[in-house]
């Protein structure tokens, strides 16, 4: 189900509250979030309310430092990216299907904004985040991955 059909199927005059989860690890994630926001706002106007959240940076000091380190690697030691990426991927094995770091921040964000749709434009922000979102908001929450990294490589 996509955002447009979710909007079309609703019987509400309130705007569709859409939460976009992103991070400033590189520029592509934020560019995708901004592009979706521009397009949806152009097409839907006041029928959609969008909040872009830099969840890694805002939810946890440790995650914020991991983003900083990632960006340092990209600028100064790109050869180390392969090692770093695989270390980060271990998070899924350690805590599958859940959110550990920044959990309280994310829950508060969900409770405050009450999104009807969550869009992840970052590969690390759908692992457990969608499941926790449905626990907090309910099974009617629509979750979408719009991540350009899922095009082929690892």
PDB file of C-alpha atoms in Angstrom:
ATOM      1  CA  UNK A   1       0.000   0.000   0.000  1.00  0.00           C
ATOM      2  CA  UNK A   2       1.434   3.367  -0.884  1.00  0.00           C
ATOM      3  CA  UNK A   3       0.942   6.771   0.699  1.00  0.00           C
ATOM      4  CA  UNK A   4      -1.362   7.992  -2.060  1.00  0.00           C
ATOM      5  CA  UNK A   5      -3.730   5.025  -1.727  1.00  0.00           C
ATOM      6  CA  UNK A   6      -3.650   5.383   2.050  1.00  0.00           C
ATOM      7  CA  UNK A   7      -4.729   8.986   1.633  1.00  0.00           C
ATOM      8  CA  UNK A   8      -7.394   8.070  -0.903  1.00  0.00           C
ATOM      9  CA  UNK A   9      -8.871   5.344   1.320  1.00  0.00           C
ATOM     10  CA  UNK A  10      -9.245   7.594   4.353  1.00  0.00           C
ATOM     11  CA  UNK A  11     -12.492   9.194   5.415  1.00  0.00           C
ATOM     12  CA  UNK A  12     -10.870  12.041   7.308  1.00  0.00           C
ATOM     13  CA  UNK A  13     -10.544  15.718   6.628  1.00  0.00           C
ATOM     14  CA  UNK A  14      -7.405  15.823   8.799  1.00  0.00           C
ATOM     15  CA  UNK A  15      -4.058  15.714   7.018  1.00  0.00           C
ATOM     16  CA  UNK A  16      -2.277  12.387   6.722  1.00  0.00           C
ATOM     17  CA  UNK A  17       0.442  12.523   9.388  1.00  0.00           C
ATOM     18  CA  UNK A  18       3.578  11.101   7.816  1.00  0.00           C
ATOM     19  CA  UNK A  19       6.809  10.571   9.732  1.00  0.00           C
ATOM     20  CA  UNK A  20       9.984  10.264   7.669  1.00  0.00           C
ATOM     21  CA  UNK A  21      12.927   8.610   9.418  1.00  0.00           C
ATOM     22  CA  UNK A  22      16.325   9.696   8.108  1.00  0.00           C
ATOM     23  CA  UNK A  23      19.922  10.284   9.112  1.00  0.00           C
ATOM     24  CA  UNK A  24      22.730  12.521   7.915  1.00  0.00           C
ATOM     25  CA  UNK A  25      25.032   9.612   7.185  1.00  0.00           C
ATOM     26  CA  UNK A  26      25.973  10.806   3.744  1.00  0.00           C
ATOM     27  CA  UNK A  27      23.603  13.049   1.798  1.00  0.00           C
ATOM     28  CA  UNK A  28      21.394  10.562  -0.018  1.00  0.00           C
ATOM     29  CA  UNK A  29      19.023   9.814   2.845  1.00  0.00           C
ATOM     30  CA  UNK A  30      18.191  13.438   3.505  1.00  0.00           C
ATOM     31  CA  UNK A  31      17.873  14.088  -0.228  1.00  0.00           C
ATOM     32  CA  UNK A  32      15.318  11.263  -0.479  1.00  0.00           C
ATOM     33  CA  UNK A  33      13.387  12.644   2.505  1.00  0.00           C
ATOM     34  CA  UNK A  34      13.377  16.143   1.025  1.00  0.00           C
ATOM     35  CA  UNK A  35      12.381  14.880  -2.430  1.00  0.00           C
ATOM     36  CA  UNK A  36       9.447  12.891  -1.051  1.00  0.00           C
ATOM     37  CA  UNK A  37       8.359  15.864   1.056  1.00  0.00           C
ATOM     38  CA  UNK A  38       8.514  18.249  -1.897  1.00  0.00           C
ATOM     39  CA  UNK A  39       6.603  15.871  -4.156  1.00  0.00           C
ATOM     40  CA  UNK A  40       3.934  14.945  -1.594  1.00  0.00           C
ATOM     41  CA  UNK A  41       3.424  18.562  -0.578  1.00  0.00           C
ATOM     42  CA  UNK A  42       3.126  19.596  -4.218  1.00  0.00           C
ATOM     43  CA  UNK A  43       0.614  16.824  -4.995  1.00  0.00           C
ATOM     44  CA  UNK A  44      -1.349  16.777  -1.751  1.00  0.00           C
ATOM     45  CA  UNK A  45      -0.945  20.225  -0.237  1.00  0.00           C
ATOM     46  CA  UNK A  46      -2.793  20.463   3.063  1.00  0.00           C
ATOM     47  CA  UNK A  47      -3.927  16.836   2.846  1.00  0.00           C
ATOM     48  CA  UNK A  48      -0.561  15.676   4.208  1.00  0.00           C
ATOM     49  CA  UNK A  49       1.524  16.723   7.208  1.00  0.00           C
ATOM     50  CA  UNK A  50       5.126  15.561   7.093  1.00  0.00           C
ATOM     51  CA  UNK A  51       7.685  15.472   9.878  1.00  0.00           C
ATOM     52  CA  UNK A  52      11.274  14.629   8.960  1.00  0.00           C
ATOM     53  CA  UNK A  53      13.163  13.161  11.892  1.00  0.00           C
ATOM     54  CA  UNK A  54      16.936  12.613  12.043  1.00  0.00           C
ATOM     55  CA  UNK A  55      16.352   9.704  14.361  1.00  0.00           C
ATOM     56  CA  UNK A  56      19.887   8.361  14.765  1.00  0.00           C
ATOM     57  CA  UNK A  57      21.320  11.752  15.638  1.00  0.00           C
ATOM     58  CA  UNK A  58      18.456  12.901  17.872  1.00  0.00           C
ATOM     59  CA  UNK A  59      17.627   9.743  19.790  1.00  0.00           C
ATOM     60  CA  UNK A  60      20.948   8.658  21.249  1.00  0.00           C
ATOM     61  CA  UNK A  61      24.385  10.101  21.948  1.00  0.00           C
ATOM     62  CA  UNK A  62      25.954   6.796  20.887  1.00  0.00           C
ATOM     63  CA  UNK A  63      24.042   6.713  17.595  1.00  0.00           C
ATOM     64  CA  UNK A  64      24.908  10.355  16.919  1.00  0.00           C
ATOM     65  CA  UNK A  65      28.595   9.569  17.415  1.00  0.00           C
ATOM     66  CA  UNK A  66      28.241   6.517  15.134  1.00  0.00           C
ATOM     67  CA  UNK A  67      26.861   8.807  12.404  1.00  0.00           C
ATOM     68  CA  UNK A  68      29.750  11.226  12.939  1.00  0.00           C
ATOM     69  CA  UNK A  69      32.220   8.340  12.711  1.00  0.00           C
ATOM     70  CA  UNK A  70      30.544   7.023   9.560  1.00  0.00           C
ATOM     71  CA  UNK A  71      30.876  10.427   7.908  1.00  0.00           C
ATOM     72  CA  UNK A  72      34.523  10.641   9.042  1.00  0.00           C
ATOM     73  CA  UNK A  73      35.194   7.252   7.430  1.00  0.00           C
ATOM     74  CA  UNK A  74      33.568   8.344   4.175  1.00  0.00           C
ATOM     75  CA  UNK A  75      35.773  11.445   4.011  1.00  0.00           C
ATOM     76  CA  UNK A  76      39.056  10.089   5.377  1.00  0.00           C
ATOM     77  CA  UNK A  77      39.191   6.279   5.272  1.00  0.00           C
ATOM     78  CA  UNK A  78      36.696   4.875   2.760  1.00  0.00           C
ATOM     79  CA  UNK A  79      38.566   1.563   2.793  1.00  0.00           C
ATOM     80  CA  UNK A  80      37.299   1.082   6.392  1.00  0.00           C
ATOM     81  CA  UNK A  81      33.651   1.354   5.345  1.00  0.00           C
ATOM     82  CA  UNK A  82      33.390  -2.375   4.586  1.00  0.00           C
ATOM     83  CA  UNK A  83      34.494  -3.274   8.112  1.00  0.00           C
ATOM     84  CA  UNK A  84      32.333  -0.608   9.758  1.00  0.00           C
ATOM     85  CA  UNK A  85      29.249  -1.629   7.778  1.00  0.00           C
ATOM     86  CA  UNK A  86      29.569  -5.254   8.866  1.00  0.00           C
ATOM     87  CA  UNK A  87      30.016  -4.260  12.510  1.00  0.00           C
ATOM     88  CA  UNK A  88      26.857  -2.130  12.344  1.00  0.00           C
ATOM     89  CA  UNK A  89      24.949  -4.996  10.731  1.00  0.00           C
ATOM     90  CA  UNK A  90      25.668  -7.108  13.841  1.00  0.00           C
ATOM     91  CA  UNK A  91      23.088  -4.935  15.610  1.00  0.00           C
ATOM     92  CA  UNK A  92      20.367  -6.852  13.783  1.00  0.00           C
ATOM     93  CA  UNK A  93      21.753 -10.140  15.105  1.00  0.00           C
ATOM     94  CA  UNK A  94      22.070  -8.834  18.661  1.00  0.00           C
ATOM     95  CA  UNK A  95      18.639  -7.147  18.826  1.00  0.00           C
ATOM     96  CA  UNK A  96      16.510  -8.561  16.008  1.00  0.00           C
ATOM     97  CA  UNK A  97      13.189  -6.849  15.383  1.00  0.00           C
ATOM     98  CA  UNK A  98      13.503  -4.269  18.136  1.00  0.00           C
ATOM     99  CA  UNK A  99      14.943  -0.865  18.956  1.00  0.00           C
ATOM    100  CA  UNK A 100      17.399  -0.547  21.829  1.00  0.00           C
ATOM    101  CA  UNK A 101      19.391   2.675  21.574  1.00  0.00           C
ATOM    102  CA  UNK A 102      17.098   5.689  21.403  1.00  0.00           C
ATOM    103  CA  UNK A 103      13.999   3.620  22.158  1.00  0.00           C
ATOM    104  CA  UNK A 104      12.468   6.056  24.667  1.00  0.00           C
ATOM    105  CA  UNK A 105      13.018   9.002  22.314  1.00  0.00           C
ATOM    106  CA  UNK A 106      11.340   7.119  19.448  1.00  0.00           C
ATOM    107  CA  UNK A 107       8.375   6.085  21.585  1.00  0.00           C
ATOM    108  CA  UNK A 108       7.904   9.688  22.731  1.00  0.00           C
ATOM    109  CA  UNK A 109       8.109  10.866  19.114  1.00  0.00           C
ATOM    110  CA  UNK A 110       5.434   8.364  18.094  1.00  0.00           C
ATOM    111  CA  UNK A 111       3.185   9.325  20.987  1.00  0.00           C
ATOM    112  CA  UNK A 112       3.581  13.051  20.300  1.00  0.00           C
ATOM    113  CA  UNK A 113       3.153  13.004  16.496  1.00  0.00           C
ATOM    114  CA  UNK A 114       0.817   9.991  16.153  1.00  0.00           C
ATOM    115  CA  UNK A 115       1.813   9.208  12.562  1.00  0.00           C
ATOM    116  CA  UNK A 116      -0.464   7.263  10.260  1.00  0.00           C
ATOM    117  CA  UNK A 117       2.444   6.503   7.919  1.00  0.00           C
ATOM    118  CA  UNK A 118       6.137   5.981   8.650  1.00  0.00           C
ATOM    119  CA  UNK A 119       8.611   6.170   5.786  1.00  0.00           C
ATOM    120  CA  UNK A 120      12.190   5.040   6.327  1.00  0.00           C
ATOM    121  CA  UNK A 121      14.710   6.504   3.901  1.00  0.00           C
ATOM    122  CA  UNK A 122      17.637   4.955   5.791  1.00  0.00           C
ATOM    123  CA  UNK A 123      18.536   1.275   5.776  1.00  0.00           C
ATOM    124  CA  UNK A 124      19.043   1.128   9.555  1.00  0.00           C
ATOM    125  CA  UNK A 125      15.765   2.873  10.375  1.00  0.00           C
ATOM    126  CA  UNK A 126      13.357   0.123   9.505  1.00  0.00           C
ATOM    127  CA  UNK A 127      14.986  -2.685  11.484  1.00  0.00           C
ATOM    128  CA  UNK A 128      12.729  -2.839  14.516  1.00  0.00           C
ATOM    129  CA  UNK A 129      11.393   0.686  14.070  1.00  0.00           C
ATOM    130  CA  UNK A 130       8.371  -0.406  12.041  1.00  0.00           C
ATOM    131  CA  UNK A 131       7.541  -3.183  14.518  1.00  0.00           C
ATOM    132  CA  UNK A 132       7.828  -0.843  17.502  1.00  0.00           C
ATOM    133  CA  UNK A 133       5.775   1.762  15.646  1.00  0.00           C
ATOM    134  CA  UNK A 134       2.945  -0.746  15.183  1.00  0.00           C
ATOM    135  CA  UNK A 135       3.134  -1.711  18.863  1.00  0.00           C
ATOM    136  CA  UNK A 136       2.781   1.933  19.925  1.00  0.00           C
ATOM    137  CA  UNK A 137       0.390   3.271  17.244  1.00  0.00           C
ATOM    138  CA  UNK A 138      -1.467   0.100  16.265  1.00  0.00           C
ATOM    139  CA  UNK A 139      -1.633  -2.341  13.377  1.00  0.00           C
ATOM    140  CA  UNK A 140      -3.279   0.289  11.142  1.00  0.00           C
ATOM    141  CA  UNK A 141       0.059   2.146  10.924  1.00  0.00           C
ATOM    142  CA  UNK A 142       1.451   1.964   7.380  1.00  0.00           C
ATOM    143  CA  UNK A 143       5.219   1.537   7.047  1.00  0.00           C
ATOM    144  CA  UNK A 144       7.174   2.152   3.868  1.00  0.00           C
ATOM    145  CA  UNK A 145      10.843   1.750   3.004  1.00  0.00           C
ATOM    146  CA  UNK A 146      12.067   4.348   0.500  1.00  0.00           C
ATOM    147  CA  UNK A 147      15.788   3.729   0.679  1.00  0.00           C
ATOM    148  CA  UNK A 148      17.975   4.121  -2.352  1.00  0.00           C
ATOM    149  CA  UNK A 149      20.558   1.729  -0.860  1.00  0.00           C
ATOM    150  CA  UNK A 150      18.248  -1.214  -1.480  1.00  0.00           C
ATOM    151  CA  UNK A 151      18.969  -1.219  -5.193  1.00  0.00           C
ATOM    152  CA  UNK A 152      21.460  -4.006  -5.429  1.00  0.00           C
ATOM    153  CA  UNK A 153      24.711  -4.031  -3.443  1.00  0.00           C
ATOM    154  CA  UNK A 154      25.020  -5.043   0.168  1.00  0.00           C
TER     155      UNK A 154
END
